[in-house]
XYZ file of C-alpha atoms in Angstrom:
713
model
C -7.336 21.798 13.771
C -7.124 18.079 12.975
C -6.530 15.531 16.308
C -2.905 15.380 15.311
C -1.160 12.090 14.757
C 2.758 12.322 13.997
C 2.132 9.538 11.188
C -1.034 8.819 9.021
C -0.934 5.376 10.940
C -1.221 6.129 14.475
C -3.590 5.635 16.650
C -4.014 8.843 18.689
C -6.617 7.790 21.567
C -7.179 10.987 23.496
C -10.146 11.067 19.956
C -11.800 7.909 21.681
C -14.323 9.815 23.117
C -17.663 8.199 20.490
C -19.848 11.493 20.366
C -16.486 14.257 20.221
C -14.877 12.122 17.885
C -17.831 11.685 15.595
C -17.698 15.583 15.621
C -14.230 15.797 14.892
C -13.936 13.358 12.106
C -16.549 14.357 10.440
C -15.499 11.196 8.402
C -19.254 9.815 8.792
C -21.085 13.179 8.238
C -22.978 12.348 5.125
C -25.178 9.508 4.889
C -26.574 8.242 1.509
C -28.639 5.034 2.108
C -30.775 3.263 -0.142
C -34.753 3.285 -0.372
C -36.979 0.337 -0.936
C -37.444 0.546 -4.018
C -36.962 4.244 -4.434
C -33.900 6.741 -4.870
C -31.412 7.007 -1.984
C -32.486 8.843 1.067
C -29.967 10.977 2.806
C -28.667 13.296 5.808
C -26.689 15.631 6.513
C -24.673 15.417 10.190
C -22.740 18.683 9.595
C -25.823 20.442 10.533
C -26.616 20.756 14.264
C -29.176 19.101 14.798
C -28.525 17.092 11.592
C -31.093 17.728 8.717
C -31.854 15.410 5.628
C -31.091 15.349 2.145
C -33.187 16.247 -1.352
C -35.145 12.768 -1.654
C -33.869 11.616 -4.848
C -30.810 13.120 -5.150
C -28.644 10.105 -4.079
C -28.231 6.954 -6.633
C -28.563 4.082 -3.895
C -31.321 1.715 -4.413
C -30.324 -1.159 -3.043
C -33.142 -2.418 -0.280
C -30.193 -3.138 2.388
C -26.354 -2.268 2.368
C -24.944 1.001 1.536
C -21.589 2.971 2.880
C -20.685 6.761 2.274
C -17.308 8.603 3.573
C -16.728 12.020 3.302
C -13.757 14.274 3.587
C -12.902 16.170 7.024
C -14.416 18.671 6.616
C -17.698 16.783 6.130
C -17.801 17.235 2.964
C -19.220 14.018 0.799
C -16.964 12.142 -1.263
C -18.315 9.171 -2.325
C -20.868 6.232 -1.363
C -21.897 3.085 -2.700
C -24.218 0.011 -2.204
C -21.452 -2.695 -2.548
C -23.065 -2.829 -6.135
C -22.046 0.665 -8.006
C -20.058 3.412 -6.627
C -20.921 7.414 -6.788
C -18.754 10.448 -6.453
C -20.247 13.568 -5.168
C -21.744 14.616 -8.084
C -24.334 11.361 -7.612
C -23.152 10.345 -10.842
C -21.571 6.647 -10.922
C -17.410 6.561 -11.203
C -16.999 5.456 -15.042
C -15.113 2.032 -13.638
C -17.689 1.763 -10.650
C -20.382 -0.399 -11.772
C -20.961 -4.575 -11.498
C -19.511 -4.566 -8.008
C -19.181 -7.567 -6.191
C -21.880 -6.459 -3.444
C -26.070 -7.192 -3.246
C -29.441 -5.077 -3.092
C -30.373 -7.737 -0.515
C -26.729 -8.027 2.075
C -27.198 -6.814 5.205
C -23.715 -5.043 5.148
C -22.791 -4.826 1.495
C -19.918 -2.747 1.802
C -17.790 -1.156 4.288
C -15.316 1.917 2.852
C -11.465 1.654 4.886
C -7.843 3.321 4.420
C -5.251 2.623 2.370
C -2.956 2.845 4.864
C -0.275 5.424 4.330
C -2.656 6.937 1.542
C -4.982 10.254 2.260
C -6.605 10.144 -1.624
C -6.855 6.157 -1.580
C -10.090 3.969 -0.063
C -10.829 0.321 -0.170
C -14.508 -0.526 -0.559
C -15.695 -4.012 0.418
C -18.416 -6.332 -0.212
C -20.358 -8.925 0.735
C -22.702 -10.426 -2.079
C -26.257 -11.511 -1.071
C -28.084 -14.749 -1.854
C -26.701 -16.893 -5.100
C -29.659 -17.948 -7.099
C -27.891 -20.732 -8.539
C -27.687 -21.746 -5.486
C -30.950 -22.510 -3.172
C -30.553 -23.427 -0.066
C -33.648 -24.402 2.633
C -35.571 -21.321 2.326
C -35.145 -20.628 -1.376
C -32.533 -17.818 -1.091
C -29.285 -19.576 -1.254
C -25.603 -19.098 -0.388
C -23.742 -15.392 -0.527
C -20.899 -15.985 -3.563
C -18.265 -13.953 -0.786
C -16.057 -10.823 0.291
C -14.428 -8.778 -2.627
C -12.668 -5.658 -2.766
C -12.108 -2.711 -5.321
C -9.688 0.507 -4.279
C -11.099 3.916 -4.886
C -8.108 6.348 -5.540
C -9.342 9.935 -5.120
C -6.914 11.006 -7.496
C -8.253 10.230 -10.324
C -10.358 12.267 -12.705
C -13.456 10.259 -12.661
C -16.336 12.312 -14.092
C -14.799 15.381 -13.061
C -11.478 16.811 -14.423
C -7.928 16.581 -13.865
C -7.766 19.687 -12.151
C -10.710 18.561 -9.901
C -10.746 14.961 -9.864
C -13.975 12.950 -8.133
C -12.183 9.901 -8.267
C -12.609 6.107 -9.850
C -12.511 2.491 -9.281
C -8.285 1.771 -9.543
C -9.341 -1.320 -12.973
C -6.552 -2.951 -11.589
C -7.626 -3.725 -8.237
C -11.531 -4.406 -8.819
C -13.525 -7.406 -6.906
C -10.326 -8.681 -5.217
C -11.882 -11.801 -4.376
C -10.816 -12.513 -0.895
C -13.541 -15.698 0.174
C -16.024 -17.187 -1.455
C -19.436 -18.318 0.846
C -19.266 -15.737 3.137
C -22.281 -14.439 4.871
C -23.762 -11.069 5.000
C -21.496 -9.798 7.997
C -18.691 -7.000 7.352
C -16.973 -5.393 10.071
C -13.661 -3.247 10.757
C -11.613 -3.632 13.690
C -8.601 -1.619 14.282
C -5.740 -3.614 15.662
C -3.340 -3.691 18.753
C -0.667 -2.165 16.916
C -2.472 1.117 15.809
C -1.645 1.238 12.348
C -2.816 -1.881 10.600
C -6.544 -3.103 10.749
C -9.016 -6.431 10.371
C -11.662 -6.709 8.267
C -14.103 -9.736 9.737
C -16.685 -11.820 8.081
C -17.999 -14.987 8.671
C -18.247 -17.902 6.514
C -21.003 -21.329 5.585
C -21.919 -22.655 7.844
C -21.513 -19.613 9.244
C -19.846 -19.999 12.845
C -16.454 -19.439 11.890
C -14.857 -16.309 12.000
C -12.347 -14.934 9.150
C -10.108 -11.583 10.282
C -8.471 -10.371 6.910
C -5.520 -8.080 8.439
C -4.871 -4.927 5.845
C -1.266 -3.191 6.556
C 0.145 -0.652 4.594
C 1.779 -3.810 2.340
C -2.220 -4.239 1.524
C -4.818 -6.847 2.491
C -3.168 -10.479 3.504
C -5.476 -12.769 1.747
C -4.712 -15.369 4.345
C -7.899 -14.564 6.988
C -7.296 -15.527 11.084
C -9.945 -18.710 11.405
C -11.910 -18.542 14.910
C -14.497 -20.220 16.001
C -17.498 -18.242 17.210
C -18.690 -20.606 19.501
C -22.337 -20.094 18.253
C -24.745 -21.300 15.547
C -24.923 -18.556 13.258
C -26.389 -17.290 9.928
C -25.684 -15.786 6.920
C -27.245 -12.662 7.468
C -28.188 -9.824 10.365
C -25.457 -7.510 11.583
C -22.104 -7.337 12.131
C -21.268 -4.596 14.839
C -18.078 -3.606 17.056
C -17.816 -1.639 20.330
C -16.385 1.440 20.239
C -13.646 -0.072 21.930
C -12.819 -2.637 19.327
C -12.773 -5.337 22.008
C -15.533 -6.874 20.964
C -17.965 -8.010 18.659
C -22.169 -8.361 18.953
C -23.566 -10.691 16.171
C -27.221 -10.461 15.156
C -28.188 -13.832 13.390
C -31.310 -13.882 11.090
C -31.356 -17.565 10.434
C -29.434 -20.320 13.382
C -27.414 -22.945 11.362
C -26.859 -26.024 12.944
C -23.793 -27.249 11.697
C -23.892 -30.639 13.549
C -27.043 -31.194 11.746
C -26.750 -29.380 8.437
C -29.804 -27.451 8.389
C -31.898 -24.256 9.876
C -33.214 -24.266 13.500
C -36.999 -26.258 13.281
C -39.711 -23.834 13.247
C -38.998 -21.660 10.761
C -36.479 -18.959 10.207
C -34.932 -18.187 13.661
C -31.681 -16.866 15.452
C -29.925 -15.202 18.482
C -27.461 -12.461 19.119
C -24.193 -12.950 21.115
C -21.533 -11.074 22.051
C -17.855 -11.991 21.548
C -14.089 -11.000 22.854
C -11.227 -10.250 19.505
C -8.305 -10.362 20.166
C -7.046 -7.070 18.115
C -3.203 -8.359 18.166
C -4.322 -11.907 16.810
C -7.146 -11.377 15.184
C -8.952 -14.425 16.445
C -12.090 -14.796 18.473
C -12.109 -16.093 22.092
C -15.209 -18.662 22.060
C -14.586 -19.505 26.353
C -15.534 -15.433 26.854
C -19.268 -15.917 23.585
C -22.072 -15.019 26.112
C -25.507 -15.377 24.335
C -27.235 -12.028 24.537
C -30.781 -12.439 23.466
C -33.531 -14.808 25.790
C -34.932 -16.402 22.767
C -34.883 -17.278 19.188
C -36.308 -14.323 16.852
C -35.401 -13.364 13.237
C -32.894 -10.211 14.571
C -31.126 -8.260 12.157
C -29.405 -5.227 13.418
C -27.442 -4.718 16.763
C -25.183 -1.411 17.685
C -23.299 -0.408 20.570
C -24.226 3.177 22.851
C -21.732 5.559 22.917
C -20.139 4.542 25.798
C -20.292 0.947 25.373
C -22.482 -0.332 28.516
C -25.592 -0.964 26.691
C -25.946 -3.310 23.686
C -29.213 -3.216 21.081
C -30.113 -5.934 18.841
C -33.382 -5.558 15.890
C -36.221 -8.047 15.467
C -36.040 -8.141 11.585
C -38.889 -5.194 10.971
C -40.884 -5.931 14.093
C -38.922 -4.115 17.007
C -35.877 -3.179 18.843
C -34.177 -4.946 22.533
C -32.315 -3.448 24.844
C -29.703 -5.366 27.068
C -27.269 -4.611 29.905
C -23.654 -5.274 28.410
C -21.724 -6.060 31.663
C -24.544 -8.333 33.493
C -24.111 -11.167 34.673
C -26.775 -12.739 32.571
C -27.036 -10.327 29.778
C -30.718 -12.160 28.027
C -32.364 -10.968 31.293
C -32.025 -7.672 31.243
C -33.821 -7.826 27.845
C -36.146 -4.297 27.426
C -38.263 -3.779 24.609
C -37.783 -0.588 23.015
C -41.359 1.598 22.429
C -42.118 3.520 19.217
C -38.945 1.137 17.436
C -41.694 -0.727 15.247
C -40.670 -1.878 12.001
C -36.692 -1.878 12.784
C -33.949 -3.266 10.795
C -30.723 -1.967 10.873
C -29.230 0.013 13.671
C -26.291 2.845 12.932
C -24.620 5.028 15.855
C -24.525 8.708 13.939
C -21.952 11.120 14.158
C -24.691 13.482 16.584
C -24.295 10.710 18.667
C -27.727 9.285 18.407
C -29.121 5.324 17.548
C -30.623 5.869 13.896
C -32.924 2.478 12.989
C -34.254 1.931 9.299
C -37.642 1.237 8.690
C -38.508 -0.774 6.286
C -41.172 0.154 4.152
C -42.151 3.522 6.176
C -40.842 6.746 4.762
C -39.262 7.446 7.886
C -37.011 6.192 10.005
C -36.505 6.106 14.065
C -33.995 6.965 16.818
C -32.615 6.305 20.181
C -31.727 9.451 21.110
C -30.041 8.802 24.417
C -28.742 5.356 23.773
C -26.091 5.510 26.672
C -29.322 5.706 29.319
C -30.140 2.877 30.546
C -33.978 4.205 31.791
C -35.225 6.675 29.313
C -33.404 5.767 25.895
C -35.934 8.071 24.412
C -36.282 6.074 21.168
C -38.841 7.683 17.884
C -40.431 6.252 15.154
C -39.902 9.391 13.400
C -36.815 10.705 13.349
C -36.219 12.027 9.805
C -39.484 11.879 7.296
C -38.722 11.605 3.724
C -42.622 11.761 2.744
C -43.166 10.158 -0.536
C -39.630 8.100 -0.568
C -39.893 5.238 1.337
C -36.683 3.305 3.711
C -35.360 -0.262 3.263
C -34.089 -2.337 5.312
C -30.078 -0.469 5.424
C -28.520 1.892 6.582
C -24.482 2.998 5.875
C -22.510 0.507 7.130
C -19.052 2.341 9.554
C -15.461 1.406 9.917
C -15.724 3.405 13.609
C -12.766 3.508 14.079
C -11.759 5.252 10.913
C -14.764 7.485 10.560
C -14.706 8.145 14.388
C -11.372 10.218 13.977
C -9.532 7.891 15.346
C -7.345 5.860 12.923
C -5.429 7.782 10.183
C -6.640 10.832 9.399
C -5.191 12.990 7.077
C -3.311 15.317 8.141
C -1.322 18.211 6.825
C 0.559 20.243 9.583
C 2.948 18.217 12.135
C 2.277 18.355 15.754
C 2.316 21.377 17.687
C 6.237 21.870 19.225
C 8.480 23.616 20.790
C 11.948 25.626 19.778
C 13.934 26.896 22.404
C 16.267 29.950 20.806
C 15.843 32.517 17.974
C 17.961 30.136 16.103
C 16.355 26.954 15.894
C 14.238 25.722 13.095
C 11.556 22.837 12.536
C 9.960 21.458 9.969
C 6.325 22.228 10.469
C 4.315 19.634 7.434
C 4.091 16.428 6.216
C 4.540 14.430 2.960
C 4.127 15.841 -0.225
C 0.545 14.185 -1.491
C 0.111 14.231 -5.233
C -2.819 16.805 -7.189
C -2.698 18.709 -3.780
C -1.990 22.878 -3.708
C -0.367 24.267 -0.243
C -0.456 28.114 0.779
C 0.633 28.938 5.010
C 0.372 32.122 6.669
C 1.922 33.982 7.891
C 4.970 33.447 5.230
C 6.788 34.974 7.697
C 10.011 32.871 8.981
C 8.816 30.038 6.657
C 11.764 28.887 4.149
C 8.945 28.430 1.415
C 5.025 29.017 2.096
C 3.682 26.766 -1.165
C 5.358 23.689 -0.466
C 3.755 21.002 1.756
C 6.667 20.862 4.679
C 8.066 24.017 5.349
C 11.381 25.306 7.672
C 9.988 27.616 10.307
C 11.965 29.997 11.989
C 10.399 32.090 14.276
C 11.571 33.978 16.243
C 8.363 34.482 18.670
C 5.469 32.083 19.558
C 3.461 31.634 16.542
C 0.534 29.720 15.124
C 0.753 28.520 11.181
C -2.435 27.368 8.801
C -1.788 26.133 5.993
C -4.810 25.951 3.390
C -4.407 22.879 1.174
C -6.788 22.171 -2.293
C -7.395 18.810 -3.413
C -10.084 17.774 -5.942
C -11.689 21.510 -5.997
C -11.985 20.913 -2.377
C -10.319 23.188 0.711
C -9.270 22.071 3.889
C -7.197 24.124 6.645
C -4.986 22.654 9.267
C -2.985 24.554 12.142
C 0.437 24.178 14.052
C 1.429 26.536 17.395
C 5.132 26.342 17.747
C 6.185 27.549 21.305
C 9.442 30.046 21.574
C 10.902 29.026 24.645
C 13.760 31.058 25.891
C 17.509 29.473 24.921
C 18.925 28.274 27.924
C 22.339 29.344 29.463
C 25.291 29.721 26.914
C 28.176 29.241 29.516
C 30.097 26.299 30.154
C 28.632 23.422 31.638
C 32.015 21.938 33.372
C 35.934 22.844 32.228
C 36.956 21.344 29.217
C 39.585 19.259 31.433
C 39.546 18.193 34.824
C 42.109 16.568 37.632
C 39.759 14.572 40.327
C 41.571 11.813 42.649
C 39.791 8.830 42.637
C 35.548 8.154 43.389
C 35.647 12.465 43.245
C 32.555 13.605 42.080
C 31.126 16.955 39.847
C 29.032 18.395 40.983
C 26.905 19.842 38.392
C 24.360 23.154 38.688
C 21.491 22.216 40.545
C 19.536 24.667 38.107
C 18.579 21.841 35.440
C 15.568 20.068 35.452
C 17.729 17.134 33.598
C 21.284 15.614 33.521
C 22.285 13.300 30.511
C 26.251 11.927 31.175
C 27.483 9.619 27.947
C 28.060 6.863 29.996
C 24.240 6.736 30.806
C 24.750 8.168 34.100
C 21.313 10.641 34.647
C 22.916 11.967 38.313
C 23.683 15.602 38.592
C 26.389 14.341 41.115
C 28.428 12.339 38.511
C 31.205 9.789 39.897
C 33.945 9.505 36.798
C 35.011 5.788 37.796
C 38.357 6.148 34.277
C 40.304 8.695 33.069
C 38.942 10.174 29.509
C 36.653 12.429 27.781
C 33.345 12.666 28.862
C 30.381 14.200 27.464
C 27.285 15.937 29.355
C 23.557 17.364 28.355
C 21.286 19.183 30.480
C 17.947 20.147 30.069
C 15.495 22.844 31.441
C 11.658 22.537 32.301
C 10.833 23.598 28.363
C 12.797 20.314 27.609
C 15.120 22.339 25.856
C 19.033 21.000 26.138
C 22.832 22.241 26.002
C 26.414 20.532 25.598
C 29.309 19.602 27.124
C 32.487 17.763 27.069
C 35.412 17.696 29.699
C 38.411 15.632 29.045
C 38.842 13.746 33.102
C 42.224 12.622 34.198
C 41.487 10.437 36.515
C 44.524 10.956 39.479
C 46.360 8.234 40.793
C 50.024 6.444 40.305
C 49.208 2.670 41.449
C 52.741 2.443 42.995
C 52.979 0.721 46.699
C 55.343 -0.140 49.537
C 57.349 -2.698 48.635
C 59.303 -5.783 50.724
C 62.160 -7.144 48.480
C 64.458 -9.944 49.253
C 68.432 -8.886 50.210
C 69.717 -9.330 46.411
C 66.264 -8.459 44.654
C 65.941 -6.074 42.153
C 63.125 -3.599 42.781
C 60.555 -3.569 39.423
C 57.774 -1.121 39.722
C 55.486 0.261 36.950
C 53.134 3.485 37.171
C 50.065 4.180 35.395
C 50.236 5.075 31.958
C 47.735 8.810 32.103
C 50.806 10.775 32.157
C 53.278 12.301 29.677
C 55.895 12.705 32.179
C 57.496 11.085 35.268
C 60.738 11.767 37.586
C 61.747 9.411 40.412
C 63.472 10.928 43.006
C 64.908 9.917 46.521
C 62.532 11.944 49.390
C 66.037 11.622 51.764
C 68.713 13.543 49.039
C 66.216 14.686 46.326
C 68.731 12.589 44.029
C 66.645 12.195 40.540
C 66.722 8.031 40.075
C 65.109 8.140 36.996
C 62.704 9.893 34.272
C 60.324 6.996 33.189
C 56.678 5.171 33.355
C 58.719 1.713 34.688
C 61.805 1.945 37.311
C 64.375 -0.837 38.221
C 66.325 -0.259 40.476
C 69.070 -2.129 42.336
C 68.153 -1.266 46.413
C 70.514 -2.632 49.212
C 68.829 -0.423 52.006
C 65.562 0.917 53.253
C 64.535 3.916 51.291
C 61.674 6.081 50.487
C 61.079 6.984 46.587
C 59.080 10.169 45.521
C 57.559 9.897 41.768
C 56.143 12.796 40.324
C 53.845 12.924 37.287
C 52.944 15.374 35.122
C 50.057 15.500 32.451
C 47.639 18.525 32.442
C 47.069 17.470 36.382
C 50.247 17.199 38.323
C 50.728 14.945 41.269
C 53.372 13.314 43.047
C 53.439 10.274 45.355
C 55.651 7.815 47.566
C 56.639 4.516 48.536
C 59.120 2.623 50.745
C 60.541 -0.377 49.940
C 61.921 -2.375 52.864
C 64.990 -5.161 52.449
C 64.597 -7.660 54.351
C 68.560 -8.428 55.629
C 68.181 -11.756 57.156
C 66.242 -14.452 55.053
C 63.142 -13.758 53.281
C 59.576 -14.472 54.005
C 56.408 -13.947 51.949
C 54.138 -11.901 53.288
C 50.687 -11.783 51.959
C 47.915 -9.177 52.961
C 44.929 -10.620 53.948
C 42.655 -7.153 52.767
C 43.383 -4.423 50.524
C 41.125 -1.543 49.573
C 40.779 -0.802 45.680
C 39.510 2.879 47.089
C 42.677 3.667 48.960
C 46.739 3.516 48.415
C 46.459 0.122 49.235
C 44.575 -0.575 46.124
C 46.731 -3.753 45.338
C 46.528 -7.509 46.486
C 50.610 -7.571 45.790
C 52.219 -10.698 47.746
C 55.605 -9.408 48.892
C 58.843 -11.078 49.056
C 58.028 -12.776 46.026
C 60.114 -13.643 43.176
C 59.558 -11.481 40.602
C 60.574 -13.871 37.987
C 59.354 -17.272 39.281
C 56.120 -16.863 40.692
C 52.589 -17.519 39.598
C 49.296 -16.073 41.229
C 45.113 -16.697 40.739
C 42.635 -15.556 42.619
C 38.989 -17.021 42.786
C 35.140 -16.231 43.660
C 32.972 -17.916 46.276
C 31.589 -19.876 43.410
C 35.366 -21.127 42.225
C 35.232 -18.866 39.187
C 38.888 -17.504 38.779
C 38.520 -14.418 38.689
C 42.757 -13.415 38.408
C 45.865 -14.676 37.204
C 49.193 -13.007 36.898
C 52.935 -14.144 37.177
C 54.404 -10.573 36.419
C 55.217 -8.796 38.771
C 54.521 -5.513 37.641
C 50.654 -6.794 37.767
C 48.657 -7.389 40.647
C 44.641 -7.726 40.922
C 42.884 -4.554 41.746
C 40.083 -6.046 42.445
C 38.438 -6.130 38.620
C 36.860 -8.969 36.836
C 36.361 -8.354 32.857
C 36.374 -4.666 33.472
C 34.114 -4.389 36.094
C 34.780 -4.454 40.103
C 33.827 -6.541 42.453
C 31.972 -6.315 45.769
C 32.757 -5.861 48.897
C 33.564 -10.904 49.646
C 36.461 -12.705 50.759
C 37.762 -14.126 47.861
C 40.996 -17.272 47.984
C 43.657 -16.828 46.676
C 46.758 -19.372 45.278
C 50.394 -17.967 44.904
C 52.987 -20.313 43.507
C 56.653 -19.217 44.097
C 60.926 -20.419 43.344
C 62.918 -18.434 45.999
C 66.226 -17.528 44.662
C 67.620 -21.517 46.214
C 65.180 -22.853 43.413
C 63.091 -24.296 46.245
C 59.233 -23.618 45.495
C 56.496 -22.918 47.924
C 53.000 -23.248 47.921
C 50.731 -20.683 49.752
C 46.687 -21.000 49.936
C 44.521 -18.662 52.005
C 41.968 -15.389 51.793
C 41.731 -11.518 51.203
C 38.582 -9.587 51.789
C 37.793 -6.490 49.301
C 37.117 -3.705 51.544
C 35.862 -0.343 49.762
């Protein structure tokens, strides 16, 4: 079963342990790298322990850099020395020649994915010395960084039914940058979708990072200084956590004097901090690794990133403690590492080193072990064939399995009852054949993404055939018990203001349509409310209820003698009936009651919709004079739920209310509309507010009243 991902462009961090991830990925399980004037040497890491491949089988014969890619079964797909690209039959692809790498380029090739494709790959190349441009040592500057696209659906040397792939003619040798070094590595972006291609350019102390996205390779690089002297050769490697780079420099070029260091071709190695979100080097954190100038060539991190390994060209390998405050002081020369050049972390968790012009390569068997790394100069032996300087250059996050692997089954999932269905595959890929088993419960067992209708927990396996290779992937669907089908809430409910609905406690999560996640829910307005509950397995149920918040919004009233009563109930009701409490005399059947009253009276209002409600008010007539009464407090949650001055002229008044900041929170000149304690649809907090009332009495005299009123809930 593959490390499952929902999309082929996401990094899944659970696949992060280097040695384990390598074995899960299988992308780097076949190595081919150049012999020194001999056919390529090869290693098969599918075997445990790894074994050599027959000498003379591979076709690379470059002195230095190489790259190779296997499929997720560990079967060889293609490999390259940066000059030519060979398919799995060890034949150069028809359009696979004349690439812009070089046999003497440290990292002449690097294979990386075309994002959102399972069948296309970028082949990046760095050129070696250009004899037309001799430098101080007679080699000449490299000509640059380029890329091509390998499409595995192209027939190439195969057939339509069994294609072996070829380079796309329209995307070949696309130059990104001239005068680069031989350094070439890749690091994933922090978004988990994109990645950076990184190199350096003359005078080699500046780093160039090209962002690769689903839209292609951005030709505008991010440029930053490494804060150190640089060299055109020597390896550039990323740490396994991809936050650091290790740069080995064979020469040290001084941009201030436009020359290499005096006293010969000596360089240094540096640990760099790389910002994966921006593509920039943080030069303030650059650390010198090596204690003295030498011709450094290979570089690598231990699988756990705690130890650094750097080789001196065709000499020994040196070990350093990465997290030491003084890295150079921790240098240790490893025995049994003579003639070492390139260093490369392999699928078996060992670091291998090429041994120039020798018939064997070496290995650091325990690279995480500081005191006993157990280096050997004879890990693999080919007899008459000799090693060159190089080993395959790898994009760690891709070949170690944490980046964009082909997947054919969706993530393991669940359904909540026998009626549920779920898609179990992925997007169909060109020239792929699919067979799912068991076929029972599937909409179609021969398509890429069938729908499954399982009646019990089941594991489906898909067999995929592409390019005459066979792949397998699986998905397990767990069937959980269906939730209780009984109603969660009645279809309609009548509640008093500030009342709550209490749901059954047997659910794991609750979600109301207004965003509330409480089991005990207090609705604030009349309306339709939806509720979704889910059990511990994530199976959910939905229900809805129309809630009526009971309230008529009528309050006791004081009138001046001769003043007409005008009062309006809330509009949530379909029927209204006004009557006197003493005689039960019906005096109205409408929402708004206007009535001339000559003496104190108690009135009863009966209202009806789904709910039935009644409320009463007392109307007091001031027979002698008419004084304005203004309450100093009210409670929005009680019968006294409005700030309503009494004894005012309903046809000639204005009322304003202000908060502590002087902001007007209420205004009215309508006798049927008074303050309920809200502002812009939201209830205000308990506090003291200032009112301003202007009232003109029946004789035409205007009076102004100022004071405070408190909200008490």
